[in-house]
PDB file of C-alpha atoms in Angstrom:
ATOM      1  CA  MET A   1     -70.923  48.990  31.823  1.00 64.00           C
ATOM      2  CA  ASN A   2     -71.538  46.090  34.188  1.00 73.00           C
ATOM      3  CA  LYS A   3     -74.849  44.305  33.559  1.00 83.00           C
ATOM      4  CA  GLU A   4     -75.154  43.687  37.301  1.00 86.00           C
ATOM      5  CA  GLU A   5     -75.862  47.411  37.688  1.00 89.00           C
ATOM      6  CA  LEU A   6     -78.916  46.954  35.423  1.00 90.00           C
ATOM      7  CA  ARG A   7     -80.158  43.730  37.008  1.00 88.00           C
ATOM      8  CA  PRO A   8     -82.208  45.384  39.792  1.00 89.00           C
ATOM      9  CA  LEU A   9     -83.954  47.632  37.261  1.00 90.00           C
ATOM     10  CA  TYR A  10     -84.501  44.701  34.913  1.00 89.00           C
ATOM     11  CA  SER A  11     -86.171  42.801  37.766  1.00 88.00           C
ATOM     12  CA  GLU A  12     -88.126  45.895  38.792  1.00 89.00           C
ATOM     13  CA  LEU A  13     -89.563  46.218  35.279  1.00 90.00           C
ATOM     14  CA  GLN A  14     -90.618  42.573  35.306  1.00 88.00           C
ATOM     15  CA  GLY A  15     -92.375  43.259  38.599  1.00 86.00           C
ATOM     16  CA  TYR A  16     -94.214  46.213  37.059  1.00 87.00           C
ATOM     17  CA  LEU A  17     -95.317  44.051  34.149  1.00 86.00           C
ATOM     18  CA  ALA A  18     -96.519  41.281  36.435  1.00 83.00           C
ATOM     19  CA  GLN A  19     -98.732  43.839  38.231  1.00 85.00           C
ATOM     20  CA  ALA A  20     -99.796  45.774  35.121  1.00 85.00           C
ATOM     21  CA  PRO A  21    -103.535  45.865  34.488  1.00 82.00           C
ATOM     22  CA  ASN A  22    -104.608  43.520  31.743  1.00 78.00           C
ATOM     23  CA  SER A  23    -107.899  45.220  30.985  1.00 79.00           C
ATOM     24  CA  ASP A  24    -109.117  48.053  28.813  1.00 79.00           C
ATOM     25  CA  LYS A  25    -109.682  50.284  31.820  1.00 87.00           C
ATOM     26  CA  ALA A  26    -107.512  53.401  31.629  1.00 88.00           C
ATOM     27  CA  ILE A  27    -104.597  53.831  34.037  1.00 90.00           C
ATOM     28  CA  CYS A  28    -105.324  57.110  35.808  1.00 90.00           C
ATOM     29  CA  ASP A  29    -102.667  56.964  38.520  1.00 90.00           C
ATOM     30  CA  GLU A  30     -99.969  59.287  37.217  1.00 91.00           C
ATOM     31  CA  SER A  31     -97.402  57.826  39.618  1.00 91.00           C
ATOM     32  CA  ILE A  32     -97.457  54.554  37.646  1.00 92.00           C
ATOM     33  CA  TRP A  33     -96.148  55.969  34.377  1.00 92.00           C
ATOM     34  CA  LYS A  34     -93.893  58.501  36.151  1.00 94.00           C
ATOM     35  CA  GLN A  35     -92.217  55.702  38.114  1.00 94.00           C
ATOM     36  CA  TYR A  36     -91.824  53.680  34.910  1.00 94.00           C
ATOM     37  CA  ASN A  37     -90.354  56.690  33.045  1.00 95.00           C
ATOM     38  CA  ASP A  38     -87.942  57.327  35.942  1.00 95.00           C
ATOM     39  CA  SER A  39     -86.768  53.701  35.621  1.00 94.00           C
ATOM     40  CA  VAL A  40     -86.224  54.155  31.859  1.00 95.00           C
ATOM     41  CA  LYS A  41     -84.182  57.327  32.491  1.00 96.00           C
ATOM     42  CA  LEU A  42     -82.099  55.523  35.106  1.00 94.00           C
ATOM     43  CA  ILE A  43     -81.429  52.667  32.665  1.00 94.00           C
ATOM     44  CA  SER A  44     -80.270  55.247  30.098  1.00 94.00           C
ATOM     45  CA  LYS A  45     -77.974  56.840  32.679  1.00 94.00           C
ATOM     46  CA  ILE A  46     -76.466  53.545  33.887  1.00 93.00           C
ATOM     47  CA  SER A  47     -76.015  52.072  30.411  1.00 93.00           C
ATOM     48  CA  ARG A  48     -75.023  55.382  28.794  1.00 93.00           C
ATOM     49  CA  GLU A  49     -77.473  54.548  25.999  1.00 93.00           C
ATOM     50  CA  ASP A  50     -80.575  56.352  24.817  1.00 95.00           C
ATOM     51  CA  PHE A  51     -83.720  54.483  25.880  1.00 95.00           C
ATOM     52  CA  ASN A  52     -86.079  57.424  25.282  1.00 95.00           C
ATOM     53  CA  ARG A  53     -88.086  55.441  22.722  1.00 95.00           C
ATOM     54  CA  PHE A  54     -89.392  53.377  25.652  1.00 95.00           C
ATOM     55  CA  LEU A  55     -90.657  56.400  27.597  1.00 96.00           C
ATOM     56  CA  ILE A  56     -94.393  56.797  27.959  1.00 94.00           C
ATOM     57  CA  LEU A  57     -95.119  60.169  26.415  1.00 93.00           C
ATOM     58  CA  ASN A  58     -98.624  59.574  25.012  1.00 87.00           C
ATOM     59  CA  ILE A  59    -100.458  60.815  28.079  1.00 91.00           C
ATOM     60  CA  GLU A  60    -104.112  61.416  27.243  1.00 90.00           C
ATOM     61  CA  GLU A  61    -106.519  63.667  29.076  1.00 87.00           C
ATOM     62  CA  ASN A  62    -110.259  63.953  29.478  1.00 87.00           C
ATOM     63  CA  VAL A  63    -112.588  65.642  31.957  1.00 86.00           C
ATOM     64  CA  ALA A  64    -111.605  63.087  34.631  1.00 83.00           C
ATOM     65  CA  GLY A  65    -107.903  63.867  34.251  1.00 89.00           C
ATOM     66  CA  LYS A  66    -104.755  62.375  32.734  1.00 91.00           C
ATOM     67  CA  PHE A  67    -104.555  58.722  31.785  1.00 92.00           C
ATOM     68  CA  ILE A  68    -102.727  56.168  29.658  1.00 92.00           C
ATOM     69  CA  ARG A  69    -104.034  53.090  27.963  1.00 88.00           C
ATOM     70  CA  PRO A  70    -102.988  49.779  29.583  1.00 89.00           C
ATOM     71  CA  ILE A  71    -101.991  48.331  26.195  1.00 89.00           C
ATOM     72  CA  LEU A  72     -99.465  51.159  25.742  1.00 90.00           C
ATOM     73  CA  TYR A  73     -98.051  50.586  29.220  1.00 91.00           C
ATOM     74  CA  ARG A  74     -97.757  46.832  28.687  1.00 90.00           C
ATOM     75  CA  GLN A  75     -96.192  47.291  25.219  1.00 91.00           C
ATOM     76  CA  LYS A  76     -93.556  49.729  26.468  1.00 92.00           C
ATOM     77  CA  LEU A  77     -92.744  47.548  29.486  1.00 92.00           C
ATOM     78  CA  GLY A  78     -92.633  44.327  27.478  1.00 90.00           C
ATOM     79  CA  GLY A  79     -90.544  45.920  24.737  1.00 92.00           C
ATOM     80  CA  LEU A  80     -88.014  47.333  27.172  1.00 94.00           C
ATOM     81  CA  ILE A  81     -87.741  44.073  29.119  1.00 92.00           C
ATOM     82  CA  SER A  82     -87.263  42.114  25.886  1.00 90.00           C
ATOM     83  CA  PHE A  83     -84.650  44.602  24.649  1.00 92.00           C
ATOM     84  CA  LEU A  84     -82.718  44.415  27.931  1.00 93.00           C
ATOM     85  CA  HIS A  85     -82.912  40.626  27.893  1.00 90.00           C
ATOM     86  CA  GLY A  86     -81.602  40.465  24.326  1.00 90.00           C
ATOM     87  CA  LYS A  87     -78.770  42.907  24.918  1.00 91.00           C
ATOM     88  CA  TYR A  88     -77.667  42.202  28.491  1.00 90.00           C
ATOM     89  CA  PHE A  89     -79.320  39.048  29.833  1.00 87.00           C
ATOM     90  CA  ASN A  90     -79.557  36.711  26.821  1.00 85.00           C
ATOM     91  CA  ASP A  91     -77.710  33.986  28.711  1.00 83.00           C
ATOM     92  CA  GLU A  92     -80.645  33.777  31.144  1.00 82.00           C
ATOM     93  CA  PRO A  93     -84.147  32.313  30.708  1.00 79.00           C
ATOM     94  CA  THR A  94     -86.519  34.454  28.681  1.00 77.00           C
ATOM     95  CA  PRO A  95     -88.637  36.484  31.096  1.00 75.00           C
ATOM     96  CA  PHE A  96     -91.934  35.706  29.339  1.00 66.00           C
ATOM     97  CA  SER A  97     -91.463  31.979  28.816  1.00 57.00           C
ATOM     98  CA  ALA A  98     -93.417  29.469  30.886  1.00 47.00           C
ATOM     99  CA  GLY A  99     -90.642  28.493  33.226  1.00 49.00           C
ATOM    100  CA  PRO A 100     -90.470  26.207  36.233  1.00 48.00           C
ATOM    101  CA  SER A 101     -92.572  28.480  38.471  1.00 50.00           C
ATOM    102  CA  THR A 102     -95.433  28.328  35.947  1.00 49.00           C
ATOM    103  CA  ILE A 103     -95.198  24.552  35.776  1.00 45.00           C
ATOM    104  CA  ILE A 104     -95.119  24.257  39.581  1.00 47.00           C
ATOM    105  CA  SER A 105     -98.125  26.579  39.832  1.00 52.00           C
ATOM    106  CA  GLN A 106    -100.049  24.482  37.288  1.00 52.00           C
ATOM    107  CA  GLN A 107     -99.205  21.311  39.218  1.00 52.00           C
ATOM    108  CA  GLN A 108    -100.335  22.916  42.477  1.00 54.00           C
ATOM    109  CA  ASN A 109    -103.608  24.052  40.866  1.00 55.00           C
ATOM    110  CA  GLN A 110    -104.183  20.558  39.496  1.00 57.00           C
ATOM    111  CA  SER A 111    -103.450  19.081  42.918  1.00 57.00           C
ATOM    112  CA  VAL A 112    -105.948  21.428  44.597  1.00 61.00           C
ATOM    113  CA  HIS A 113    -108.526  20.545  41.920  1.00 62.00           C
ATOM    114  CA  VAL A 114    -108.051  16.807  42.494  1.00 65.00           C
ATOM    115  CA  GLN A 115    -108.162  17.259  46.274  1.00 71.00           C
ATOM    116  CA  MET A 116    -111.390  19.264  46.009  1.00 74.00           C
ATOM    117  CA  LEU A 117    -113.044  16.617  43.821  1.00 74.00           C
ATOM    118  CA  LEU A 118    -111.951  13.853  46.194  1.00 75.00           C
ATOM    119  CA  GLU A 119    -113.431  15.727  49.145  1.00 79.00           C
ATOM    120  CA  ILE A 120    -116.708  16.229  47.287  1.00 82.00           C
ATOM    121  CA  GLN A 121    -116.769  12.590  46.234  1.00 82.00           C
ATOM    122  CA  SER A 122    -116.136  11.540  49.843  1.00 82.00           C
ATOM    123  CA  LYS A 123    -118.966  13.760  51.056  1.00 85.00           C
ATOM    124  CA  ILE A 124    -121.276  12.294  48.393  1.00 87.00           C
ATOM    125  CA  ASP A 125    -120.342   8.724  49.398  1.00 85.00           C
ATOM    126  CA  GLU A 126    -121.039   9.586  53.025  1.00 85.00           C
ATOM    127  CA  ARG A 127    -124.449  11.102  52.228  1.00 87.00           C
ATOM    128  CA  ILE A 128    -125.605   8.468  49.706  1.00 87.00           C
ATOM    129  CA  HIS A 129    -125.667   5.778  52.402  1.00 86.00           C
ATOM    130  CA  SER A 130    -127.893   7.846  54.694  1.00 87.00           C
ATOM    131  CA  LEU A 131    -130.531   8.616  52.061  1.00 88.00           C
ATOM    132  CA  PRO A 132    -133.516   6.346  51.362  1.00 89.00           C
ATOM    133  CA  GLU A 133    -133.292   4.123  48.283  1.00 90.00           C
ATOM    134  CA  GLY A 134    -135.087   5.635  45.280  1.00 89.00           C
ATOM    135  CA  SER A 135    -135.209   9.163  46.719  1.00 90.00           C
ATOM    136  CA  LYS A 136    -134.551  12.011  44.316  1.00 91.00           C
ATOM    137  CA  GLU A 137    -131.665  13.188  46.532  1.00 90.00           C
ATOM    138  CA  LYS A 138    -129.930   9.790  46.384  1.00 90.00           C
ATOM    139  CA  SER A 139    -130.490   9.522  42.612  1.00 91.00           C
ATOM    140  CA  PHE A 140    -129.142  13.051  42.180  1.00 92.00           C
ATOM    141  CA  LEU A 141    -125.986  12.287  44.172  1.00 90.00           C
ATOM    142  CA  GLN A 142    -125.344   9.027  42.298  1.00 90.00           C
ATOM    143  CA  LYS A 143    -125.602  10.751  38.928  1.00 90.00           C
ATOM    144  CA  PHE A 144    -123.622  13.803  40.068  1.00 89.00           C
ATOM    145  CA  LYS A 145    -120.844  11.575  41.462  1.00 85.00           C
ATOM    146  CA  ASN A 146    -120.506   9.928  38.038  1.00 85.00           C
ATOM    147  CA  LYS A 147    -120.111  13.365  36.416  1.00 84.00           C
ATOM    148  CA  LEU A 148    -117.354  14.553  38.767  1.00 78.00           C
ATOM    149  CA  SER A 149    -114.546  13.072  36.692  1.00 73.00           C
ATOM    150  CA  SER A 150    -115.535  15.198  33.688  1.00 76.00           C
ATOM    151  CA  ILE A 151    -115.556  18.473  35.649  1.00 75.00           C
ATOM    152  CA  SER A 152    -112.406  20.525  35.172  1.00 73.00           C
ATOM    153  CA  ASN A 153    -113.143  23.859  36.880  1.00 74.00           C
ATOM    154  CA  VAL A 154    -115.393  25.584  39.401  1.00 76.00           C
ATOM    155  CA  THR A 155    -117.648  27.067  36.735  1.00 82.00           C
ATOM    156  CA  GLN A 156    -118.358  23.622  35.294  1.00 83.00           C
ATOM    157  CA  PHE A 157    -118.930  22.267  38.792  1.00 83.00           C
ATOM    158  CA  ILE A 158    -121.534  24.915  39.636  1.00 86.00           C
ATOM    159  CA  SER A 159    -123.164  24.696  36.214  1.00 87.00           C
ATOM    160  CA  GLN A 160    -123.443  20.905  36.402  1.00 88.00           C
ATOM    161  CA  LEU A 161    -124.696  21.042  39.999  1.00 88.00           C
ATOM    162  CA  ILE A 162    -127.472  23.509  39.105  1.00 90.00           C
ATOM    163  CA  LYS A 163    -128.400  21.709  35.895  1.00 91.00           C
ATOM    164  CA  MET A 164    -128.697  18.338  37.602  1.00 91.00           C
ATOM    165  CA  ALA A 165    -130.517  19.784  40.615  1.00 91.00           C
ATOM    166  CA  LYS A 166    -133.171  21.188  38.272  1.00 93.00           C
ATOM    167  CA  GLU A 167    -133.341  17.857  36.462  1.00 92.00           C
ATOM    168  CA  PHE A 168    -134.137  16.101  39.760  1.00 91.00           C
ATOM    169  CA  GLY A 169    -136.488  18.831  41.008  1.00 93.00           C
ATOM    170  CA  LEU A 170    -134.161  19.998  43.782  1.00 90.00           C
ATOM    171  CA  ASN A 171    -133.788  23.609  44.872  1.00 90.00           C
ATOM    172  CA  ILE A 172    -130.872  25.395  46.532  1.00 87.00           C
ATOM    173  CA  ASP A 173    -132.148  24.535  50.035  1.00 89.00           C
ATOM    174  CA  ASP A 174    -132.316  20.836  49.115  1.00 86.00           C
ATOM    175  CA  ILE A 175    -128.734  20.957  47.787  1.00 86.00           C
ATOM    176  CA  SER A 176    -127.580  22.774  50.896  1.00 86.00           C
ATOM    177  CA  LYS A 177    -129.099  20.083  53.128  1.00 84.00           C
ATOM    178  CA  ILE A 178    -127.486  17.323  51.069  1.00 80.00           C
ATOM    179  CA  PHE A 179    -123.954  18.781  51.395  1.00 76.00           C
ATOM    180  CA  ASN A 180    -124.204  19.888  55.049  1.00 76.00           C
TER     181      ASN A 180
END
């Protein structure tokens, strides 16, 4: 058996896993587990090995219809991918390791974060000069600008913005006017 015959299916399974729901919400679309099971059967046929233990057979049913649990789907997919990697593709990078694409994505996210903070800081610098000395808006912007370096995500940004706005007696309209 040539492993190159399995490669497209191996990649297909990784694609399924990348798109698999990561919640507790039941998977009700029967085509999802049927397509997966068809892939498992095709792997068995190509490899001439029995991969039936990876089939999804625990289909549950309630008044809404048939469903499977996402954890079962992810476990079967992950197990099969890991098995195929160990048996046929062990000379290649592990499919679940944080490889170069993850690192590049993290660098891009960090770059966007830094760019966003620089734009906000630039807007604050621009506005500070046009506000009267001692005004609550100018004091707010000066203090908020000093906090920017400690903000690491959007949630922190919004939380800090709201907290400091309250502290300075500013409402959402005041903040909107400051940043427009």
